[in-house]
Amino acid sequence: MKEKIYKIREEAMNEISKMKSIDELEEMRIKVLGKKGELTQVLREMGKLSKEERPVVGEIANDVRKDIETELNSTRERLKNEMKKKKLEKERIDISMPGKEIILGHRHPLMATIEALENIFLSMGFSVVYGPEIETVQNNFDALNSPENHPSRDLSDTFYITEDMLLRTHTSPVQIRVMKEKQPPLRIVSAGRTFRFDDVDDTHSPMFHQLEGLVIDENVTMANLMDTIDTFIKELFGEDMETRFRPHYFPFTEPSAEVDVSCVKCKGKGCEACNGTGWSMELLGCGMVDPKVLENCGIDPEKYSGFAFGLGIDRIAMVKYGINDIRLLFENDMRFLNQF
């Protein structure tokens, strides 16, 4: 029996030295030391030995088991280290090689313009609010002094979802929502997408962006409106910019005006860009809130007055960045967008 045990150790040691994987090593452990392993089977025959031989053979068997286990463990560690080394070698990064260039994105000129406008008005004490793009006819037209069959609806009638719901034609419904929910004093601006049935050309699109503002308080006058617009224009384009107010009509303001700004390129001196007039295109509309609109929203027009203004963000972006076609803002041509 001693010879069998020594032979098992010799054969096991020989095979372990040839192992090339941990899986093979585990199979070897089970083959020799498992419940049905070779060494276990030999030890089960110890009952046939004499009392004097059993302790001697038992000690030899334990020594052989320890030797095999030690060899298995050391070989397992060696194989693990070899595998780790191969993996590190395979995954090694050559830090001398140039890395892949990561192209960072940036704000779309429209989004950059919206953020710039909102930040200017935030610095002037306004709050920024948002509203849904799908609006009720009541908020979009009726509450804004444009009842059914009013001529102003023909100018801005848009995409109806139902008889009572439509894609908003301006961001003014946000003002209505705020006036219905809160009492003065109010000082808010709201920016977002708006929709109107319009032919597409270099300055028009059926989807465009607007920013509208509203101030409601006691003793608000046209002078406050003009000073606010003038301050805003100078903050946006520079201190040397001038504003010009022209009488106009809007159903929800009275009196109303359109505002021109001096040419961004020549600063009012006259050039090809402004056809020698010194003025850029009309930039925004504004006026004193009609008392009827205040009544529609539950605000006392005898106590409060206010002004509202609205501007096309797309047009601001075109003036600011010198873009001559509004369609460029929506075509997602990276050659165009990467300029900004």
mmCIF file of C-alpha atoms in Angstrom, residues 21-324:
data_model
loop_
_atom_site.group_PDB
_atom_site.id
_atom_site.type_symbol
_atom_site.label_atom_id
_atom_site.label_comp_id
_atom_site.label_asym_id
_atom_site.label_seq_id
_atom_site.Cartn_x
_atom_site.Cartn_y
_atom_site.Cartn_z
ATOM 1 C CA SER A 21 -4.901 25.745 -17.325
ATOM 2 C CA ILE A 22 -6.719 26.079 -14.003
ATOM 3 C CA ASP A 23 -9.542 23.893 -15.328
ATOM 4 C CA GLU A 24 -7.111 21.052 -15.985
ATOM 5 C CA LEU A 25 -5.693 21.560 -12.515
ATOM 6 C CA GLU A 26 -9.120 21.243 -10.937
ATOM 7 C CA GLU A 27 -9.788 18.037 -12.852
ATOM 8 C CA MET A 28 -6.501 16.677 -11.537
ATOM 9 C CA ARG A 29 -7.411 17.561 -7.949
ATOM 10 C CA ILE A 30 -10.717 15.723 -8.225
ATOM 11 C CA LYS A 31 -9.043 12.746 -9.908
ATOM 12 C CA VAL A 32 -6.512 12.288 -7.078
ATOM 13 C CA LEU A 33 -7.999 13.885 -3.945
ATOM 14 C CA GLY A 34 -11.739 13.819 -4.586
ATOM 15 C CA LYS A 35 -14.251 11.556 -2.858
ATOM 16 C CA LYS A 36 -13.716 8.980 -5.548
ATOM 17 C CA GLY A 37 -10.111 9.961 -6.163
ATOM 18 C CA GLU A 38 -7.169 7.573 -6.426
ATOM 19 C CA LEU A 39 -5.708 8.447 -3.028
ATOM 20 C CA THR A 40 -9.108 8.197 -1.346
ATOM 21 C CA GLN A 41 -9.709 4.744 -2.831
ATOM 22 C CA VAL A 42 -6.370 3.489 -1.499
ATOM 23 C CA LEU A 43 -7.060 4.846 1.992
ATOM 24 C CA ARG A 44 -10.372 2.989 2.087
ATOM 25 C CA GLU A 45 -8.385 -0.249 2.001
ATOM 26 C CA MET A 46 -6.545 0.613 5.233
ATOM 27 C CA GLY A 47 -9.004 -1.605 7.107
ATOM 28 C CA LYS A 48 -7.148 -4.597 5.734
ATOM 29 C CA LEU A 49 -3.916 -3.480 7.433
ATOM 30 C CA SER A 50 -2.705 -4.506 10.854
ATOM 31 C CA LYS A 51 -2.977 -2.174 13.850
ATOM 32 C CA GLU A 52 0.752 -1.513 13.669
ATOM 33 C CA GLU A 53 0.707 -0.588 9.928
ATOM 34 C CA ARG A 54 -2.330 1.695 9.973
ATOM 35 C CA PRO A 55 -0.758 4.729 11.721
ATOM 36 C CA VAL A 56 2.365 4.468 9.622
ATOM 37 C CA VAL A 57 0.429 4.264 6.336
ATOM 38 C CA GLY A 58 -1.968 6.990 7.551
ATOM 39 C CA GLU A 59 0.932 9.371 8.226
ATOM 40 C CA ILE A 60 2.418 8.670 4.805
ATOM 41 C CA ALA A 61 -0.970 9.254 3.150
ATOM 42 C CA ASN A 62 -1.401 12.616 4.944
ATOM 43 C CA ASP A 63 2.086 13.701 3.892
ATOM 44 C CA VAL A 64 1.383 12.707 0.300
ATOM 45 C CA ARG A 65 -1.974 14.605 0.355
ATOM 46 C CA LYS A 66 -0.226 17.730 1.684
ATOM 47 C CA ASP A 67 2.493 17.448 -0.947
ATOM 48 C CA ILE A 68 -0.070 17.146 -3.745
ATOM 49 C CA GLU A 69 -2.205 20.020 -2.377
ATOM 50 C CA THR A 70 0.884 22.228 -2.026
ATOM 51 C CA GLU A 71 1.893 21.482 -5.586
ATOM 52 C CA LEU A 72 -1.648 22.128 -6.821
ATOM 53 C CA ASN A 73 -1.794 25.489 -5.019
ATOM 54 C CA SER A 74 1.596 26.664 -6.206
ATOM 55 C CA THR A 75 0.806 25.614 -9.773
ATOM 56 C CA ARG A 76 -2.569 27.377 -9.563
ATOM 57 C CA GLU A 77 -0.870 30.636 -8.488
ATOM 58 C CA ARG A 78 1.683 30.249 -11.270
ATOM 59 C CA LEU A 79 -1.041 29.767 -13.885
ATOM 60 C CA LYS A 80 -3.007 32.752 -12.534
ATOM 61 C CA ASN A 81 0.052 34.984 -12.785
ATOM 62 C CA GLU A 82 0.740 33.766 -16.309
ATOM 63 C CA MET A 83 -2.866 34.472 -17.336
ATOM 64 C CA LYS A 84 -2.740 37.930 -15.763
ATOM 65 C CA LYS A 85 0.507 38.694 -17.533
ATOM 66 C CA LYS A 86 -0.935 37.618 -20.892
ATOM 67 C CA LYS A 87 -4.063 39.699 -20.306
ATOM 68 C CA LEU A 88 -2.045 42.782 -19.373
ATOM 69 C CA GLU A 89 0.139 42.292 -22.406
ATOM 70 C CA LYS A 90 -2.896 41.943 -24.637
ATOM 71 C CA GLU A 91 -4.632 44.998 -23.155
ATOM 72 C CA ARG A 92 -1.516 47.107 -22.913
ATOM 73 C CA ILE A 93 -1.975 50.711 -24.001
ATOM 74 C CA ASP A 94 0.824 52.399 -25.839
ATOM 75 C CA ILE A 95 0.806 55.828 -24.194
ATOM 76 C CA SER A 96 3.235 57.082 -26.796
ATOM 77 C CA MET A 97 0.513 56.775 -29.444
ATOM 78 C CA PRO A 98 -1.803 59.755 -29.988
ATOM 79 C CA GLY A 99 -5.290 59.266 -28.527
ATOM 80 C CA LYS A 100 -8.533 59.474 -30.439
ATOM 81 C CA GLU A 101 -9.752 63.019 -30.869
ATOM 82 C CA ILE A 102 -12.952 63.665 -28.916
ATOM 83 C CA ILE A 103 -15.170 66.113 -30.745
ATOM 84 C CA LEU A 104 -17.087 68.224 -28.248
ATOM 85 C CA GLY A 105 -20.441 69.632 -29.257
ATOM 86 C CA HIS A 106 -21.681 73.133 -28.613
ATOM 87 C CA ARG A 107 -24.924 75.060 -28.412
ATOM 88 C CA HIS A 108 -26.959 75.464 -31.588
ATOM 89 C CA PRO A 109 -27.039 79.194 -32.470
ATOM 90 C CA LEU A 110 -30.772 79.250 -31.699
ATOM 91 C CA MET A 111 -30.313 77.661 -28.266
ATOM 92 C CA ALA A 112 -27.372 79.955 -27.541
ATOM 93 C CA THR A 113 -29.527 82.954 -28.485
ATOM 94 C CA ILE A 114 -32.410 81.795 -26.251
ATOM 95 C CA GLU A 115 -30.053 81.362 -23.283
ATOM 96 C CA ALA A 116 -28.476 84.773 -23.903
ATOM 97 C CA LEU A 117 -31.904 86.459 -24.070
ATOM 98 C CA GLU A 118 -33.169 84.732 -20.940
ATOM 99 C CA ASN A 119 -30.013 85.656 -19.025
ATOM 100 C CA ILE A 120 -30.384 89.314 -20.005
ATOM 101 C CA PHE A 121 -33.955 89.450 -18.743
ATOM 102 C CA LEU A 122 -33.071 87.517 -15.598
ATOM 103 C CA SER A 123 -30.469 90.210 -14.861
ATOM 104 C CA MET A 124 -33.240 92.812 -15.314
ATOM 105 C CA GLY A 125 -35.425 91.183 -12.665
ATOM 106 C CA PHE A 126 -37.681 89.076 -14.896
ATOM 107 C CA SER A 127 -38.656 85.442 -14.204
ATOM 108 C CA VAL A 128 -38.491 82.800 -16.942
ATOM 109 C CA VAL A 129 -41.643 80.690 -17.384
ATOM 110 C CA TYR A 130 -42.651 78.038 -19.911
ATOM 111 C CA GLY A 131 -45.933 76.789 -21.314
ATOM 112 C CA PRO A 132 -47.289 74.009 -23.567
ATOM 113 C CA GLU A 133 -46.910 74.113 -27.341
ATOM 114 C CA ILE A 134 -50.429 72.667 -27.714
ATOM 115 C CA GLU A 135 -52.806 75.372 -26.499
ATOM 116 C CA THR A 136 -56.493 76.082 -26.128
ATOM 117 C CA VAL A 137 -58.180 78.451 -28.564
ATOM 118 C CA GLN A 138 -59.326 80.418 -25.505
ATOM 119 C CA ASN A 139 -55.776 81.136 -24.310
ATOM 120 C CA ASN A 140 -54.294 81.548 -27.787
ATOM 121 C CA PHE A 141 -56.926 83.883 -29.268
ATOM 122 C CA ASP A 142 -60.035 84.694 -27.228
ATOM 123 C CA ALA A 143 -58.371 85.851 -23.989
ATOM 124 C CA LEU A 144 -55.939 87.915 -26.072
ATOM 125 C CA ASN A 145 -58.724 90.055 -27.522
ATOM 126 C CA SER A 146 -58.967 88.067 -30.769
ATOM 127 C CA PRO A 147 -62.443 86.491 -30.687
ATOM 128 C CA GLU A 148 -63.808 84.274 -33.444
ATOM 129 C CA ASN A 149 -64.048 86.012 -36.857
ATOM 130 C CA HIS A 150 -61.607 88.717 -35.711
ATOM 131 C CA PRO A 151 -59.399 89.785 -38.683
ATOM 132 C CA SER A 152 -56.200 89.144 -36.694
ATOM 133 C CA ARG A 153 -56.910 85.408 -36.703
ATOM 134 C CA ASP A 154 -56.564 85.311 -40.482
ATOM 135 C CA LEU A 155 -53.001 86.564 -40.108
ATOM 136 C CA SER A 156 -51.947 83.857 -37.674
ATOM 137 C CA ASP A 157 -54.435 80.968 -37.942
ATOM 138 C CA THR A 158 -52.482 77.803 -37.512
ATOM 139 C CA PHE A 159 -52.580 74.034 -37.188
ATOM 140 C CA TYR A 160 -55.684 72.852 -35.334
ATOM 141 C CA ILE A 161 -55.749 69.533 -33.484
ATOM 142 C CA THR A 162 -59.431 69.820 -32.491
ATOM 143 C CA GLU A 163 -61.887 72.712 -32.639
ATOM 144 C CA ASP A 164 -60.681 73.836 -29.228
ATOM 145 C CA MET A 165 -56.965 72.869 -29.367
ATOM 146 C CA LEU A 166 -54.191 74.004 -31.692
ATOM 147 C CA LEU A 167 -50.450 74.483 -31.989
ATOM 148 C CA ARG A 168 -49.829 77.889 -30.418
ATOM 149 C CA THR A 169 -49.220 80.757 -32.827
ATOM 150 C CA HIS A 170 -47.175 82.763 -30.309
ATOM 151 C CA THR A 171 -45.948 82.439 -26.729
ATOM 152 C CA SER A 172 -48.537 84.989 -25.510
ATOM 153 C CA PRO A 173 -50.773 82.192 -24.095
ATOM 154 C CA VAL A 174 -48.095 81.710 -21.433
ATOM 155 C CA GLN A 175 -48.775 85.285 -20.327
ATOM 156 C CA ILE A 176 -52.506 84.492 -20.121
ATOM 157 C CA ARG A 177 -51.799 81.409 -18.010
ATOM 158 C CA VAL A 178 -49.596 83.409 -15.623
ATOM 159 C CA MET A 179 -52.132 86.260 -15.283
ATOM 160 C CA LYS A 180 -54.925 83.769 -14.552
ATOM 161 C CA GLU A 181 -52.884 81.971 -11.899
ATOM 162 C CA LYS A 182 -51.106 84.891 -10.191
ATOM 163 C CA GLN A 183 -51.895 88.434 -9.176
ATOM 164 C CA PRO A 184 -49.647 91.440 -9.960
ATOM 165 C CA PRO A 185 -46.934 92.525 -9.732
ATOM 166 C CA LEU A 186 -45.767 90.311 -12.613
ATOM 167 C CA ARG A 187 -42.543 90.453 -14.583
ATOM 168 C CA ILE A 188 -41.994 87.400 -16.799
ATOM 169 C CA VAL A 189 -40.520 86.256 -20.120
ATOM 170 C CA SER A 190 -41.290 83.040 -21.970
ATOM 171 C CA ALA A 191 -39.451 81.504 -24.917
ATOM 172 C CA GLY A 192 -40.355 78.546 -27.105
ATOM 173 C CA ARG A 193 -41.482 77.160 -30.436
ATOM 174 C CA THR A 194 -44.528 78.589 -32.200
ATOM 175 C CA PHE A 195 -46.386 77.547 -35.354
ATOM 176 C CA ARG A 196 -48.167 79.370 -38.165
ATOM 177 C CA PHE A 197 -49.209 78.407 -41.670
ATOM 178 C CA ASP A 198 -46.592 80.257 -43.669
ATOM 179 C CA ASP A 199 -44.713 79.808 -46.920
ATOM 180 C CA VAL A 200 -41.066 78.906 -46.486
ATOM 181 C CA ASP A 201 -38.516 81.412 -47.746
ATOM 182 C CA ASP A 202 -35.285 82.982 -46.497
ATOM 183 C CA THR A 203 -37.065 84.862 -43.659
ATOM 184 C CA HIS A 204 -40.213 82.764 -42.989
ATOM 185 C CA SER A 205 -40.927 79.290 -41.647
ATOM 186 C CA PRO A 206 -44.102 77.507 -40.425
ATOM 187 C CA MET A 207 -42.202 76.731 -37.205
ATOM 188 C CA PHE A 208 -40.177 79.438 -35.500
ATOM 189 C CA HIS A 209 -39.158 80.592 -32.023
ATOM 190 C CA GLN A 210 -40.477 83.500 -30.003
ATOM 191 C CA LEU A 211 -39.676 85.205 -26.736
ATOM 192 C CA GLU A 212 -42.379 87.313 -25.152
ATOM 193 C CA GLY A 213 -42.314 89.430 -22.039
ATOM 194 C CA LEU A 214 -44.943 90.826 -19.724
ATOM 195 C CA VAL A 215 -44.895 93.422 -16.942
ATOM 196 C CA ILE A 216 -48.018 94.138 -14.882
ATOM 197 C CA ASP A 217 -47.981 96.497 -11.894
ATOM 198 C CA GLU A 218 -49.392 99.789 -10.686
ATOM 199 C CA ASN A 219 -48.511 102.942 -12.657
ATOM 200 C CA VAL A 220 -46.699 101.156 -15.511
ATOM 201 C CA THR A 221 -46.372 103.485 -18.532
ATOM 202 C CA MET A 222 -45.153 103.514 -22.131
ATOM 203 C CA ALA A 223 -41.971 105.172 -20.870
ATOM 204 C CA ASN A 224 -41.220 102.053 -18.810
ATOM 205 C CA LEU A 225 -41.744 99.911 -21.912
ATOM 206 C CA MET A 226 -39.423 102.005 -24.078
ATOM 207 C CA ASP A 227 -36.693 102.084 -21.435
ATOM 208 C CA THR A 228 -36.924 98.307 -20.944
ATOM 209 C CA ILE A 229 -36.625 97.645 -24.687
ATOM 210 C CA ASP A 230 -33.777 100.136 -25.055
ATOM 211 C CA THR A 231 -31.877 98.555 -22.141
ATOM 212 C CA PHE A 232 -32.432 95.085 -23.572
ATOM 213 C CA ILE A 233 -31.171 96.044 -27.052
ATOM 214 C CA LYS A 234 -28.013 97.621 -25.640
ATOM 215 C CA GLU A 235 -27.350 94.570 -23.449
ATOM 216 C CA LEU A 236 -27.768 92.280 -26.440
ATOM 217 C CA PHE A 237 -25.969 94.179 -29.208
ATOM 218 C CA GLY A 238 -23.882 96.827 -27.429
ATOM 219 C CA GLU A 239 -24.138 100.311 -25.941
ATOM 220 C CA ASP A 240 -23.842 102.017 -29.350
ATOM 221 C CA MET A 241 -27.101 100.498 -30.640
ATOM 222 C CA GLU A 242 -30.166 102.728 -31.149
ATOM 223 C CA THR A 243 -33.862 101.840 -31.162
ATOM 224 C CA ARG A 244 -36.728 103.280 -33.202
ATOM 225 C CA PHE A 245 -40.416 102.840 -32.287
ATOM 226 C CA ARG A 246 -43.033 102.883 -35.074
ATOM 227 C CA PRO A 247 -46.815 102.855 -34.453
ATOM 228 C CA HIS A 248 -48.424 99.509 -35.213
ATOM 229 C CA TYR A 249 -51.513 97.437 -34.393
ATOM 230 C CA PHE A 250 -51.787 94.350 -32.182
ATOM 231 C CA PRO A 251 -55.184 93.207 -30.856
ATOM 232 C CA PHE A 252 -53.912 92.652 -27.326
ATOM 233 C CA THR A 253 -51.972 95.926 -26.805
ATOM 234 C CA GLU A 254 -52.983 99.585 -27.133
ATOM 235 C CA PRO A 255 -51.035 101.662 -28.021
ATOM 236 C CA SER A 256 -48.730 99.304 -29.954
ATOM 237 C CA ALA A 257 -45.418 99.703 -31.729
ATOM 238 C CA GLU A 258 -42.836 97.882 -33.781
ATOM 239 C CA VAL A 259 -39.185 98.374 -32.874
ATOM 240 C CA ASP A 260 -36.261 98.708 -35.270
ATOM 241 C CA VAL A 261 -32.622 98.660 -34.225
ATOM 242 C CA SER A 262 -29.667 100.340 -35.856
ATOM 243 C CA CYS A 263 -27.672 98.259 -38.302
ATOM 244 C CA VAL A 264 -25.367 95.848 -36.503
ATOM 245 C CA LYS A 265 -22.752 96.162 -39.235
ATOM 246 C CA CYS A 266 -22.479 99.937 -39.709
ATOM 247 C CA LYS A 267 -23.954 101.069 -36.362
ATOM 248 C CA GLY A 268 -26.416 103.430 -38.060
ATOM 249 C CA LYS A 269 -24.059 105.055 -40.569
ATOM 250 C CA GLY A 270 -25.541 103.330 -43.614
ATOM 251 C CA CYS A 271 -24.140 100.417 -45.605
ATOM 252 C CA GLU A 272 -25.082 97.757 -48.149
ATOM 253 C CA ALA A 273 -26.430 95.470 -45.430
ATOM 254 C CA CYS A 274 -29.090 98.028 -44.427
ATOM 255 C CA ASN A 275 -29.530 99.561 -47.912
ATOM 256 C CA GLY A 276 -28.018 102.787 -46.660
ATOM 257 C CA THR A 277 -30.790 103.384 -44.113
ATOM 258 C CA GLY A 278 -28.689 102.734 -41.020
ATOM 259 C CA TRP A 279 -31.458 100.477 -39.626
ATOM 260 C CA SER A 280 -31.762 96.697 -39.501
ATOM 261 C CA MET A 281 -35.014 94.807 -40.057
ATOM 262 C CA GLU A 282 -37.931 95.195 -37.635
ATOM 263 C CA LEU A 283 -36.894 93.248 -34.552
ATOM 264 C CA LEU A 284 -39.861 93.091 -32.188
ATOM 265 C CA GLY A 285 -43.391 94.226 -31.440
ATOM 266 C CA CYS A 286 -44.626 95.724 -28.191
ATOM 267 C CA GLY A 287 -47.323 97.808 -26.539
ATOM 268 C CA MET A 288 -49.370 98.532 -23.450
ATOM 269 C CA VAL A 289 -51.571 95.599 -22.430
ATOM 270 C CA ASP A 290 -55.176 96.195 -23.506
ATOM 271 C CA PRO A 291 -57.463 96.632 -20.437
ATOM 272 C CA LYS A 292 -59.793 94.026 -21.948
ATOM 273 C CA VAL A 293 -56.996 91.407 -21.744
ATOM 274 C CA LEU A 294 -56.491 92.254 -18.066
ATOM 275 C CA GLU A 295 -60.228 91.838 -17.453
ATOM 276 C CA ASN A 296 -60.222 88.478 -19.251
ATOM 277 C CA CYS A 297 -57.609 87.276 -16.763
ATOM 278 C CA GLY A 298 -59.309 88.618 -13.638
ATOM 279 C CA ILE A 299 -57.010 91.628 -13.135
ATOM 280 C CA ASP A 300 -58.471 95.044 -12.318
ATOM 281 C CA PRO A 301 -57.499 97.438 -15.194
ATOM 282 C CA GLU A 302 -58.396 100.450 -13.032
ATOM 283 C CA LYS A 303 -55.670 99.519 -10.554
ATOM 284 C CA TYR A 304 -53.075 97.837 -12.755
ATOM 285 C CA SER A 305 -51.498 98.504 -16.117
ATOM 286 C CA GLY A 306 -48.674 96.839 -17.973
ATOM 287 C CA PHE A 307 -46.781 96.279 -21.168
ATOM 288 C CA ALA A 308 -45.927 93.268 -23.315
ATOM 289 C CA PHE A 309 -43.396 92.651 -26.042
ATOM 290 C CA GLY A 310 -42.534 89.817 -28.370
ATOM 291 C CA LEU A 311 -39.621 89.078 -30.637
ATOM 292 C CA GLY A 312 -38.600 86.384 -33.078
ATOM 293 C CA ILE A 313 -35.619 84.543 -31.662
ATOM 294 C CA ASP A 314 -34.724 83.218 -35.112
ATOM 295 C CA ARG A 315 -34.522 86.798 -36.377
ATOM 296 C CA ILE A 316 -32.361 87.836 -33.421
ATOM 297 C CA ALA A 317 -30.007 84.928 -34.164
ATOM 298 C CA MET A 318 -29.867 85.933 -37.840
ATOM 299 C CA VAL A 319 -28.963 89.525 -36.966
ATOM 300 C CA LYS A 320 -26.492 88.534 -34.250
ATOM 301 C CA TYR A 321 -24.630 85.925 -36.327
ATOM 302 C CA GLY A 322 -25.059 87.471 -39.771
ATOM 303 C CA ILE A 323 -27.218 84.622 -41.138
ATOM 304 C CA ASN A 324 -29.106 85.494 -44.338
#
